[in-house]
Amino acid sequence: MQRQGVEKASGNDVLLIGSSRVLFDIQLNEWQAQTGVRPIQLASVGSSPLPIFHDVVNNTDYNGTILIGVTPGLFFSTTFPQAQPWQWPQSKVDYYKKRTFAQISNHFLSIPLQESFAFISDDQGVDGIKLKELLGKIKVGTRVPDPMPPFHEFGEIALDRNTVMKEIAVTDTAYANSVKKVWMFFGKNAPAPDKESTMAFFLKDLKTFKERGGNAILVRCPSNGLLKAGEDKFLPRTEFWDPLVKASEVKAYYFEDYEQLKHLECPEWSHLSAKDARYFTTELVKIMKADGALSNSKTN
Amino acid sequence: MLFNSLSFIVFLVIVLILYYAKLFNWTNKKRMLLLASYVFYGLWNPPLVILLWISTLVDWIAGNKLSVEENKHKRKLWLLMSLFVNLGFLFFFKYRDFLLDNFTTVVNAYGYGYHSQPMNIILPMGISFYTFQTMSYTIDMYLKRSERARTFLDFALYVTFFPQLVAGPIVRAEDLVSQFYEEKKATIHQFIWGLFLLTIGLFQKVVLADTLLSDTADEVFGSKSILNALDAWTGTLAFSGQIFFDFAGYSTCAIGIALMLGIILPDNFRYPYGAIGFSDLWRRWHISLSTWLRDYLYIPLGGNKHGVVRMYSALMITMLLGGLWHGAAWTFVIWGALHGIYLVVERMLKNKIHVKIGPYNGIVLALLTYLLVNFTWVFFRAREFSTAKNMLSSMLFMHSDGEKILQFFDIIKIFIIITILFICHYSMRNTSMKEVSLKTPTWVLGVFWAVMVFLIVISQGGGEQFIYFQF
């Protein structure tokens, strides 16, 4: 439904793409309050933004603003179609292209049911309540070691894909710690980044987008703790973010460069609480407006 | 549109209201059903409804001509036109890339270096089903085995009747068109039984196939490793259950929905995993296709009337083409060939060894049949021969150090489900669900029904497409 909105979007609109950090950290209400424009949220968890950006650039005429979240471990991860950070967003692009009228009507019919019944849930893993998820929690011995720690869903997503962190992830340290363990697991098992291919792929699409008047903005959202330490060690700013910004020649914002943003704490090291996300969005928009980054948008 | 979707529930409710409200006479109700059937199909891909129209129009014209034409030569031409159009669609949409691939391989084997460009054409949903159904009409007309449909509306509805349009059962004209001649209305008993069948079909699809079995089958057949025997067997057994519940589930839904409209469709499955031998299996698995292949391929090829060699040849050709019907890949051909070989060997053995089937040896033979069927499923499910080869060698215990990929619980779950499935099929061999239901207390049926509905609801299927739609 949100991707459909891009087809009708004008030069004044704003698209948000990236991984879960953009999803959690950019709050649509705050953005709208600041600018008068409600962004279209296309960020996707565990995903490289490149397939979505490629789709928007090559399959639409959109020439407004695109905010691109740069989570280094995902942005620079891969261009290999079968790799998960690519496959997940690409599957969404493919679904949009190939969806049938029946699937569209299923979606609309499911909305009132999703809003009315608590048992309808798409949560997976330990928090899932579907039969498949319930059965998946049953363990009888260990035949094949499963090194991945149990993963708790820590966000709540609305119909317009505005996402906020669940309060339990903020107040329950054990809950937040279980998520941190998952980030550590992914960090340890992540393949080496593919800076060359990812940058080349992105810059090609970016050139096309800029040539038709599009306005791209790069944003590095906050992260903390061991996760940030790992990012700094294996994907240092000087080797990844800085060259990307330089080659892109677009407005770019790294949270640590701003006094009002650099001290924000992520309860599970990677995403902001709902309250902090609202603050982050408000401050980020102020910074961007002051910087003239939202030149394509009508701002109030 | 999928039966296991919210859109279909709304669609069915609207159709039932229009069908039973006293708004229309019978002709208009049929028009409404026809329109609903096109909507049912078109919500997937509207332009491909045109193929249905062309098939309908061509076979209606051919049928009309065949009903009055006496000139043998002209009769043959009308039949050929019908076959050309229907098989032409099938070849173009389903087999074109397969034939082109094979042509390229053969040509390049002689050093020509030819490069083909696959068209990657979308496969119209259910094309294998409705082309076979509509071809049976013209072939029967040619052979003067049936009468032409009375009106174009009746014939168009026969080709397009939504409950069985995309995955069967493949119904003969004489069994379905004649039901459209007079107003049909389900009795209250038929309506409830139809709703019960629809629930069972959805339970088979959503709960058993998609929720309990598909992940294990996908994980095993998606693995690139050489697997441990237990994992390979678990994956194959899971797929044997998945394909049955998926396809039988669709057929049961189709039969139930038609019955709610007062239309009776034939059974498509009769507890196939309880079969003793392969002839028995094919009298129980996808009955409408196996009888179609028997009547329009095996018998015209000579059947069992022209000696042993011709009979075995006809059997093999029928099963090879039957395999190809399921998919444009050599793995499906091998699947058909294996079934052909099983049938040939069984007939050869039957002539030499006479076994009286009793309760004890019966279950052993049924189990043996089921185990052999599982080897064929490997080719059916594997996308590549290398996967099939690895799976078979693992199943034959040739890799003692094969990789383990399944957890104990998954293995236990699959073996419990498959054991129950086998026992149910074997014990139901000579009866039917209807007979069993009549002997079962109403409250037990009610509880069973409620449990099924509950499990369907908490499964919250993601609307996975039925496997047989791709055939």
PDB file of N, CA and C in Angstrom, chain A residues 121-186:
ATOM      1  N   SER A 121      -1.750 -12.135  14.179  1.00  0.00           N
ATOM      2  CA  SER A 121      -0.421 -11.580  14.413  1.00  0.00           C
ATOM      3  C   SER A 121       0.556 -12.160  13.408  1.00  0.00           C
ATOM      4  N   ASP A 122       1.432 -11.308  12.940  1.00  0.00           N
ATOM      5  CA  ASP A 122       2.444 -11.783  12.002  1.00  0.00           C
ATOM      6  C   ASP A 122       3.785 -11.976  12.702  1.00  0.00           C
ATOM      7  N   ASP A 123       3.765 -11.826  14.028  1.00  0.00           N
ATOM      8  CA  ASP A 123       5.020 -11.971  14.772  1.00  0.00           C
ATOM      9  C   ASP A 123       5.603 -13.359  14.565  1.00  0.00           C
ATOM     10  N   GLN A 124       6.922 -13.383  14.484  1.00  0.00           N
ATOM     11  CA  GLN A 124       7.585 -14.671  14.332  1.00  0.00           C
ATOM     12  C   GLN A 124       8.481 -14.920  15.535  1.00  0.00           C
ATOM     13  N   GLY A 125       8.991 -16.138  15.635  1.00  0.00           N
ATOM     14  CA  GLY A 125       9.906 -16.467  16.722  1.00  0.00           C
ATOM     15  C   GLY A 125       9.180 -16.656  18.030  1.00  0.00           C
ATOM     16  N   VAL A 126       9.877 -16.315  19.124  1.00  0.00           N
ATOM     17  CA  VAL A 126       9.339 -16.631  20.448  1.00  0.00           C
ATOM     18  C   VAL A 126       8.060 -15.875  20.794  1.00  0.00           C
ATOM     19  N   ASP A 127       7.813 -14.764  20.126  1.00  0.00           N
ATOM     20  CA  ASP A 127       6.600 -13.999  20.415  1.00  0.00           C
ATOM     21  C   ASP A 127       5.441 -14.352  19.478  1.00  0.00           C
ATOM     22  N   GLY A 128       5.682 -15.234  18.514  1.00  0.00           N
ATOM     23  CA  GLY A 128       4.647 -15.586  17.553  1.00  0.00           C
ATOM     24  C   GLY A 128       3.520 -16.368  18.206  1.00  0.00           C
ATOM     25  N   ILE A 129       2.290 -16.156  17.738  1.00  0.00           N
ATOM     26  CA  ILE A 129       1.158 -16.884  18.317  1.00  0.00           C
ATOM     27  C   ILE A 129       0.420 -17.709  17.266  1.00  0.00           C
ATOM     28  N   LYS A 130       0.934 -17.735  16.046  1.00  0.00           N
ATOM     29  CA  LYS A 130       0.338 -18.607  15.033  1.00  0.00           C
ATOM     30  C   LYS A 130       0.734 -20.046  15.355  1.00  0.00           C
ATOM     31  N   LEU A 131      -0.048 -20.994  14.836  1.00  0.00           N
ATOM     32  CA  LEU A 131       0.195 -22.401  15.142  1.00  0.00           C
ATOM     33  C   LEU A 131       1.631 -22.806  14.807  1.00  0.00           C
ATOM     34  N   LYS A 132       2.111 -22.345  13.654  1.00  0.00           N
ATOM     35  CA  LYS A 132       3.467 -22.708  13.244  1.00  0.00           C
ATOM     36  C   LYS A 132       4.497 -22.186  14.248  1.00  0.00           C
ATOM     37  N   GLU A 133       4.278 -20.970  14.724  1.00  0.00           N
ATOM     38  CA  GLU A 133       5.224 -20.377  15.682  1.00  0.00           C
ATOM     39  C   GLU A 133       5.124 -21.083  17.033  1.00  0.00           C
ATOM     40  N   LEU A 134       3.891 -21.423  17.436  1.00  0.00           N
ATOM     41  CA  LEU A 134       3.718 -22.106  18.723  1.00  0.00           C
ATOM     42  C   LEU A 134       4.430 -23.453  18.705  1.00  0.00           C
ATOM     43  N   LEU A 135       4.290 -24.183  17.590  1.00  0.00           N
ATOM     44  CA  LEU A 135       4.948 -25.487  17.489  1.00  0.00           C
ATOM     45  C   LEU A 135       6.467 -25.330  17.427  1.00  0.00           C
ATOM     46  N   GLY A 136       6.897 -24.232  16.820  1.00  0.00           N
ATOM     47  CA  GLY A 136       8.339 -23.992  16.692  1.00  0.00           C
ATOM     48  C   GLY A 136       9.029 -23.785  18.031  1.00  0.00           C
ATOM     49  N   LYS A 137       8.239 -23.470  19.064  1.00  0.00           N
ATOM     50  CA  LYS A 137       8.833 -23.252  20.385  1.00  0.00           C
ATOM     51  C   LYS A 137       9.111 -24.559  21.122  1.00  0.00           C
ATOM     52  N   ILE A 138       8.503 -25.659  20.608  1.00  0.00           N
ATOM     53  CA  ILE A 138       8.689 -26.948  21.288  1.00  0.00           C
ATOM     54  C   ILE A 138      10.064 -27.510  20.926  1.00  0.00           C
ATOM     55  N   LYS A 139      10.836 -27.814  21.933  1.00  0.00           N
ATOM     56  CA  LYS A 139      12.158 -28.388  21.702  1.00  0.00           C
ATOM     57  C   LYS A 139      12.221 -29.770  22.347  1.00  0.00           C
ATOM     58  N   VAL A 140      12.681 -30.752  21.585  1.00  0.00           N
ATOM     59  CA  VAL A 140      12.895 -32.096  22.134  1.00  0.00           C
ATOM     60  C   VAL A 140      14.363 -32.426  21.885  1.00  0.00           C
ATOM     61  N   GLY A 141      15.171 -32.205  22.904  1.00  0.00           N
ATOM     62  CA  GLY A 141      16.606 -32.452  22.731  1.00  0.00           C
ATOM     63  C   GLY A 141      17.202 -31.486  21.705  1.00  0.00           C
ATOM     64  N   THR A 142      18.459 -31.680  21.412  1.00  0.00           N
ATOM     65  CA  THR A 142      19.133 -30.830  20.420  1.00  0.00           C
ATOM     66  C   THR A 142      19.848 -31.735  19.429  1.00  0.00           C
ATOM     67  N   ARG A 143      19.257 -31.930  18.296  1.00  0.00           N
ATOM     68  CA  ARG A 143      19.893 -32.765  17.265  1.00  0.00           C
ATOM     69  C   ARG A 143      20.844 -31.927  16.419  1.00  0.00           C
ATOM     70  N   VAL A 144      20.378 -30.709  16.122  1.00  0.00           N
ATOM     71  CA  VAL A 144      21.203 -29.783  15.345  1.00  0.00           C
ATOM     72  C   VAL A 144      21.361 -28.508  16.177  1.00  0.00           C
ATOM     73  N   PRO A 145      22.582 -28.140  16.517  1.00  0.00           N
ATOM     74  CA  PRO A 145      22.747 -26.933  17.336  1.00  0.00           C
ATOM     75  C   PRO A 145      22.180 -25.707  16.609  1.00  0.00           C
ATOM     76  N   ASP A 146      21.445 -24.899  17.355  1.00  0.00           N
ATOM     77  CA  ASP A 146      20.898 -23.666  16.781  1.00  0.00           C
ATOM     78  C   ASP A 146      21.507 -22.502  17.543  1.00  0.00           C
ATOM     79  N   PRO A 147      22.577 -21.925  16.988  1.00  0.00           N
ATOM     80  CA  PRO A 147      23.308 -20.898  17.757  1.00  0.00           C
ATOM     81  C   PRO A 147      22.564 -19.578  17.892  1.00  0.00           C
ATOM     82  N   MET A 148      21.508 -19.405  17.103  1.00  0.00           N
ATOM     83  CA  MET A 148      20.806 -18.104  17.156  1.00  0.00           C
ATOM     84  C   MET A 148      20.002 -17.990  18.450  1.00  0.00           C
ATOM     85  N   PRO A 149      20.258 -16.962  19.236  1.00  0.00           N
ATOM     86  CA  PRO A 149      19.487 -16.796  20.481  1.00  0.00           C
ATOM     87  C   PRO A 149      18.020 -16.504  20.152  1.00  0.00           C
ATOM     88  N   PRO A 150      17.117 -16.779  21.109  1.00  0.00           N
ATOM     89  CA  PRO A 150      15.704 -16.477  20.846  1.00  0.00           C
ATOM     90  C   PRO A 150      15.506 -14.990  20.560  1.00  0.00           C
ATOM     91  N   PHE A 151      14.671 -14.706  19.581  1.00  0.00           N
ATOM     92  CA  PHE A 151      14.517 -13.319  19.132  1.00  0.00           C
ATOM     93  C   PHE A 151      13.127 -12.808  19.489  1.00  0.00           C
ATOM     94  N   HIS A 152      13.109 -11.732  20.252  1.00  0.00           N
ATOM     95  CA  HIS A 152      11.829 -11.107  20.621  1.00  0.00           C
ATOM     96  C   HIS A 152      11.493  -9.995  19.639  1.00  0.00           C
ATOM     97  N   GLU A 153      10.238  -9.969  19.235  1.00  0.00           N
ATOM     98  CA  GLU A 153       9.763  -8.832  18.429  1.00  0.00           C
ATOM     99  C   GLU A 153       9.697  -7.620  19.358  1.00  0.00           C
ATOM    100  N   PHE A 154      10.344  -6.551  18.992  1.00  0.00           N
ATOM    101  CA  PHE A 154      10.364  -5.404  19.911  1.00  0.00           C
ATOM    102  C   PHE A 154       9.732  -4.153  19.300  1.00  0.00           C
ATOM    103  N   GLY A 155       9.034  -4.332  18.165  1.00  0.00           N
ATOM    104  CA  GLY A 155       8.397  -3.167  17.559  1.00  0.00           C
ATOM    105  C   GLY A 155       6.928  -3.419  17.267  1.00  0.00           C
ATOM    106  N   GLU A 156       6.213  -2.329  17.148  1.00  0.00           N
ATOM    107  CA  GLU A 156       4.803  -2.406  16.755  1.00  0.00           C
ATOM    108  C   GLU A 156       4.612  -1.540  15.525  1.00  0.00           C
ATOM    109  N   ILE A 157       4.061  -2.129  14.484  1.00  0.00           N
ATOM    110  CA  ILE A 157       3.950  -1.409  13.219  1.00  0.00           C
ATOM    111  C   ILE A 157       2.487  -1.069  12.937  1.00  0.00           C
ATOM    112  N   ALA A 158       2.267   0.156  12.479  1.00  0.00           N
ATOM    113  CA  ALA A 158       0.899   0.589  12.160  1.00  0.00           C
ATOM    114  C   ALA A 158       0.623   0.383  10.669  1.00  0.00           C
ATOM    115  N   LEU A 159      -0.584   0.668  10.282  1.00  0.00           N
ATOM    116  CA  LEU A 159      -1.007   0.439   8.898  1.00  0.00           C
ATOM    117  C   LEU A 159      -0.160   1.235   7.901  1.00  0.00           C
ATOM    118  N   ASP A 160       0.254   2.461   8.326  1.00  0.00           N
ATOM    119  CA  ASP A 160       1.089   3.265   7.425  1.00  0.00           C
ATOM    120  C   ASP A 160       2.570   2.965   7.640  1.00  0.00           C
ATOM    121  N   ARG A 161       2.857   1.878   8.332  1.00  0.00           N
ATOM    122  CA  ARG A 161       4.193   1.362   8.582  1.00  0.00           C
ATOM    123  C   ARG A 161       4.983   2.232   9.572  1.00  0.00           C
ATOM    124  N   ASN A 162       4.298   3.150  10.234  1.00  0.00           N
ATOM    125  CA  ASN A 162       4.989   3.871  11.307  1.00  0.00           C
ATOM    126  C   ASN A 162       5.241   2.870  12.434  1.00  0.00           C
ATOM    127  N   THR A 163       6.477   2.816  12.883  1.00  0.00           N
ATOM    128  CA  THR A 163       6.852   1.766  13.825  1.00  0.00           C
ATOM    129  C   THR A 163       7.412   2.368  15.102  1.00  0.00           C
ATOM    130  N   VAL A 164       6.994   1.817  16.214  1.00  0.00           N
ATOM    131  CA  VAL A 164       7.545   2.275  17.500  1.00  0.00           C
ATOM    132  C   VAL A 164       8.035   1.069  18.301  1.00  0.00           C
ATOM    133  N   MET A 165       9.013   1.316  19.128  1.00  0.00           N
ATOM    134  CA  MET A 165       9.529   0.247  19.975  1.00  0.00           C
ATOM    135  C   MET A 165       8.508  -0.087  21.063  1.00  0.00           C
ATOM    136  N   LYS A 166       8.357  -1.385  21.340  1.00  0.00           N
ATOM    137  CA  LYS A 166       7.459  -1.786  22.424  1.00  0.00           C
ATOM    138  C   LYS A 166       8.025  -1.281  23.743  1.00  0.00           C
ATOM    139  N   GLU A 167       7.129  -0.929  24.619  1.00  0.00           N
ATOM    140  CA  GLU A 167       7.554  -0.363  25.900  1.00  0.00           C
ATOM    141  C   GLU A 167       8.369  -1.374  26.707  1.00  0.00           C
ATOM    142  N   ILE A 168       8.063  -2.650  26.547  1.00  0.00           N
ATOM    143  CA  ILE A 168       8.775  -3.680  27.321  1.00  0.00           C
ATOM    144  C   ILE A 168      10.267  -3.705  26.976  1.00  0.00           C
ATOM    145  N   ALA A 169      10.581  -3.361  25.740  1.00  0.00           N
ATOM    146  CA  ALA A 169      11.998  -3.349  25.344  1.00  0.00           C
ATOM    147  C   ALA A 169      12.736  -2.192  25.999  1.00  0.00           C
ATOM    148  N   VAL A 170      11.975  -1.198  26.467  1.00  0.00           N
ATOM    149  CA  VAL A 170      12.587  -0.031  27.133  1.00  0.00           C
ATOM    150  C   VAL A 170      12.684  -0.275  28.633  1.00  0.00           C
ATOM    151  N   THR A 171      11.635  -0.882  29.184  1.00  0.00           N
ATOM    152  CA  THR A 171      11.570  -1.013  30.646  1.00  0.00           C
ATOM    153  C   THR A 171      12.156  -2.327  31.167  1.00  0.00           C
ATOM    154  N   ASP A 172      12.169  -3.358  30.363  1.00  0.00           N
ATOM    155  CA  ASP A 172      12.637  -4.668  30.819  1.00  0.00           C
ATOM    156  C   ASP A 172      14.053  -4.917  30.268  1.00  0.00           C
ATOM    157  N   THR A 173      15.021  -4.818  31.123  1.00  0.00           N
ATOM    158  CA  THR A 173      16.411  -4.941  30.679  1.00  0.00           C
ATOM    159  C   THR A 173      16.693  -6.326  30.106  1.00  0.00           C
ATOM    160  N   ALA A 174      16.092  -7.348  30.726  1.00  0.00           N
ATOM    161  CA  ALA A 174      16.330  -8.715  30.248  1.00  0.00           C
ATOM    162  C   ALA A 174      15.815  -8.873  28.800  1.00  0.00           C
ATOM    163  N   TYR A 175      14.669  -8.241  28.538  1.00  0.00           N
ATOM    164  CA  TYR A 175      14.072  -8.295  27.193  1.00  0.00           C
ATOM    165  C   TYR A 175      15.016  -7.627  26.188  1.00  0.00           C
ATOM    166  N   ALA A 176      15.486  -6.438  26.579  1.00  0.00           N
ATOM    167  CA  ALA A 176      16.412  -5.701  25.690  1.00  0.00           C
ATOM    168  C   ALA A 176      17.715  -6.484  25.499  1.00  0.00           C
ATOM    169  N   ASN A 177      18.176  -7.113  26.599  1.00  0.00           N
ATOM    170  CA  ASN A 177      19.429  -7.877  26.505  1.00  0.00           C
ATOM    171  C   ASN A 177      19.296  -9.062  25.542  1.00  0.00           C
ATOM    172  N   SER A 178      18.098  -9.672  25.502  1.00  0.00           N
ATOM    173  CA  SER A 178      17.903 -10.816  24.593  1.00  0.00           C
ATOM    174  C   SER A 178      18.040 -10.353  23.135  1.00  0.00           C
ATOM    175  N   VAL A 179      17.608  -9.124  22.884  1.00  0.00           N
ATOM    176  CA  VAL A 179      17.755  -8.585  21.520  1.00  0.00           C
ATOM    177  C   VAL A 179      19.223  -8.274  21.234  1.00  0.00           C
ATOM    178  N   LYS A 180      19.909  -7.743  22.251  1.00  0.00           N
ATOM    179  CA  LYS A 180      21.342  -7.450  22.067  1.00  0.00           C
ATOM    180  C   LYS A 180      22.117  -8.710  21.683  1.00  0.00           C
ATOM    181  N   LYS A 181      21.731  -9.836  22.313  1.00  0.00           N
ATOM    182  CA  LYS A 181      22.420 -11.102  22.006  1.00  0.00           C
ATOM    183  C   LYS A 181      22.247 -11.468  20.533  1.00  0.00           C
ATOM    184  N   VAL A 182      21.071 -11.160  20.014  1.00  0.00           N
ATOM    185  CA  VAL A 182      20.824 -11.459  18.589  1.00  0.00           C
ATOM    186  C   VAL A 182      21.713 -10.591  17.709  1.00  0.00           C
ATOM    187  N   TRP A 183      21.863  -9.316  18.098  1.00  0.00           N
ATOM    188  CA  TRP A 183      22.738  -8.437  17.296  1.00  0.00           C
ATOM    189  C   TRP A 183      24.180  -8.938  17.339  1.00  0.00           C
ATOM    190  N   MET A 184      24.575  -9.439  18.507  1.00  0.00           N
ATOM    191  CA  MET A 184      25.940  -9.957  18.617  1.00  0.00           C
ATOM    192  C   MET A 184      26.106 -11.205  17.746  1.00  0.00           C
ATOM    193  N   PHE A 185      25.051 -12.005  17.723  1.00  0.00           N
ATOM    194  CA  PHE A 185      25.089 -13.226  16.895  1.00  0.00           C
ATOM    195  C   PHE A 185      25.249 -12.841  15.419  1.00  0.00           C
ATOM    196  N   PHE A 186      24.435 -11.887  14.985  1.00  0.00           N
ATOM    197  CA  PHE A 186      24.526 -11.473  13.569  1.00  0.00           C
ATOM    198  C   PHE A 186      25.893 -10.845  13.274  1.00  0.00           C
TER     199      PHE A 186
END
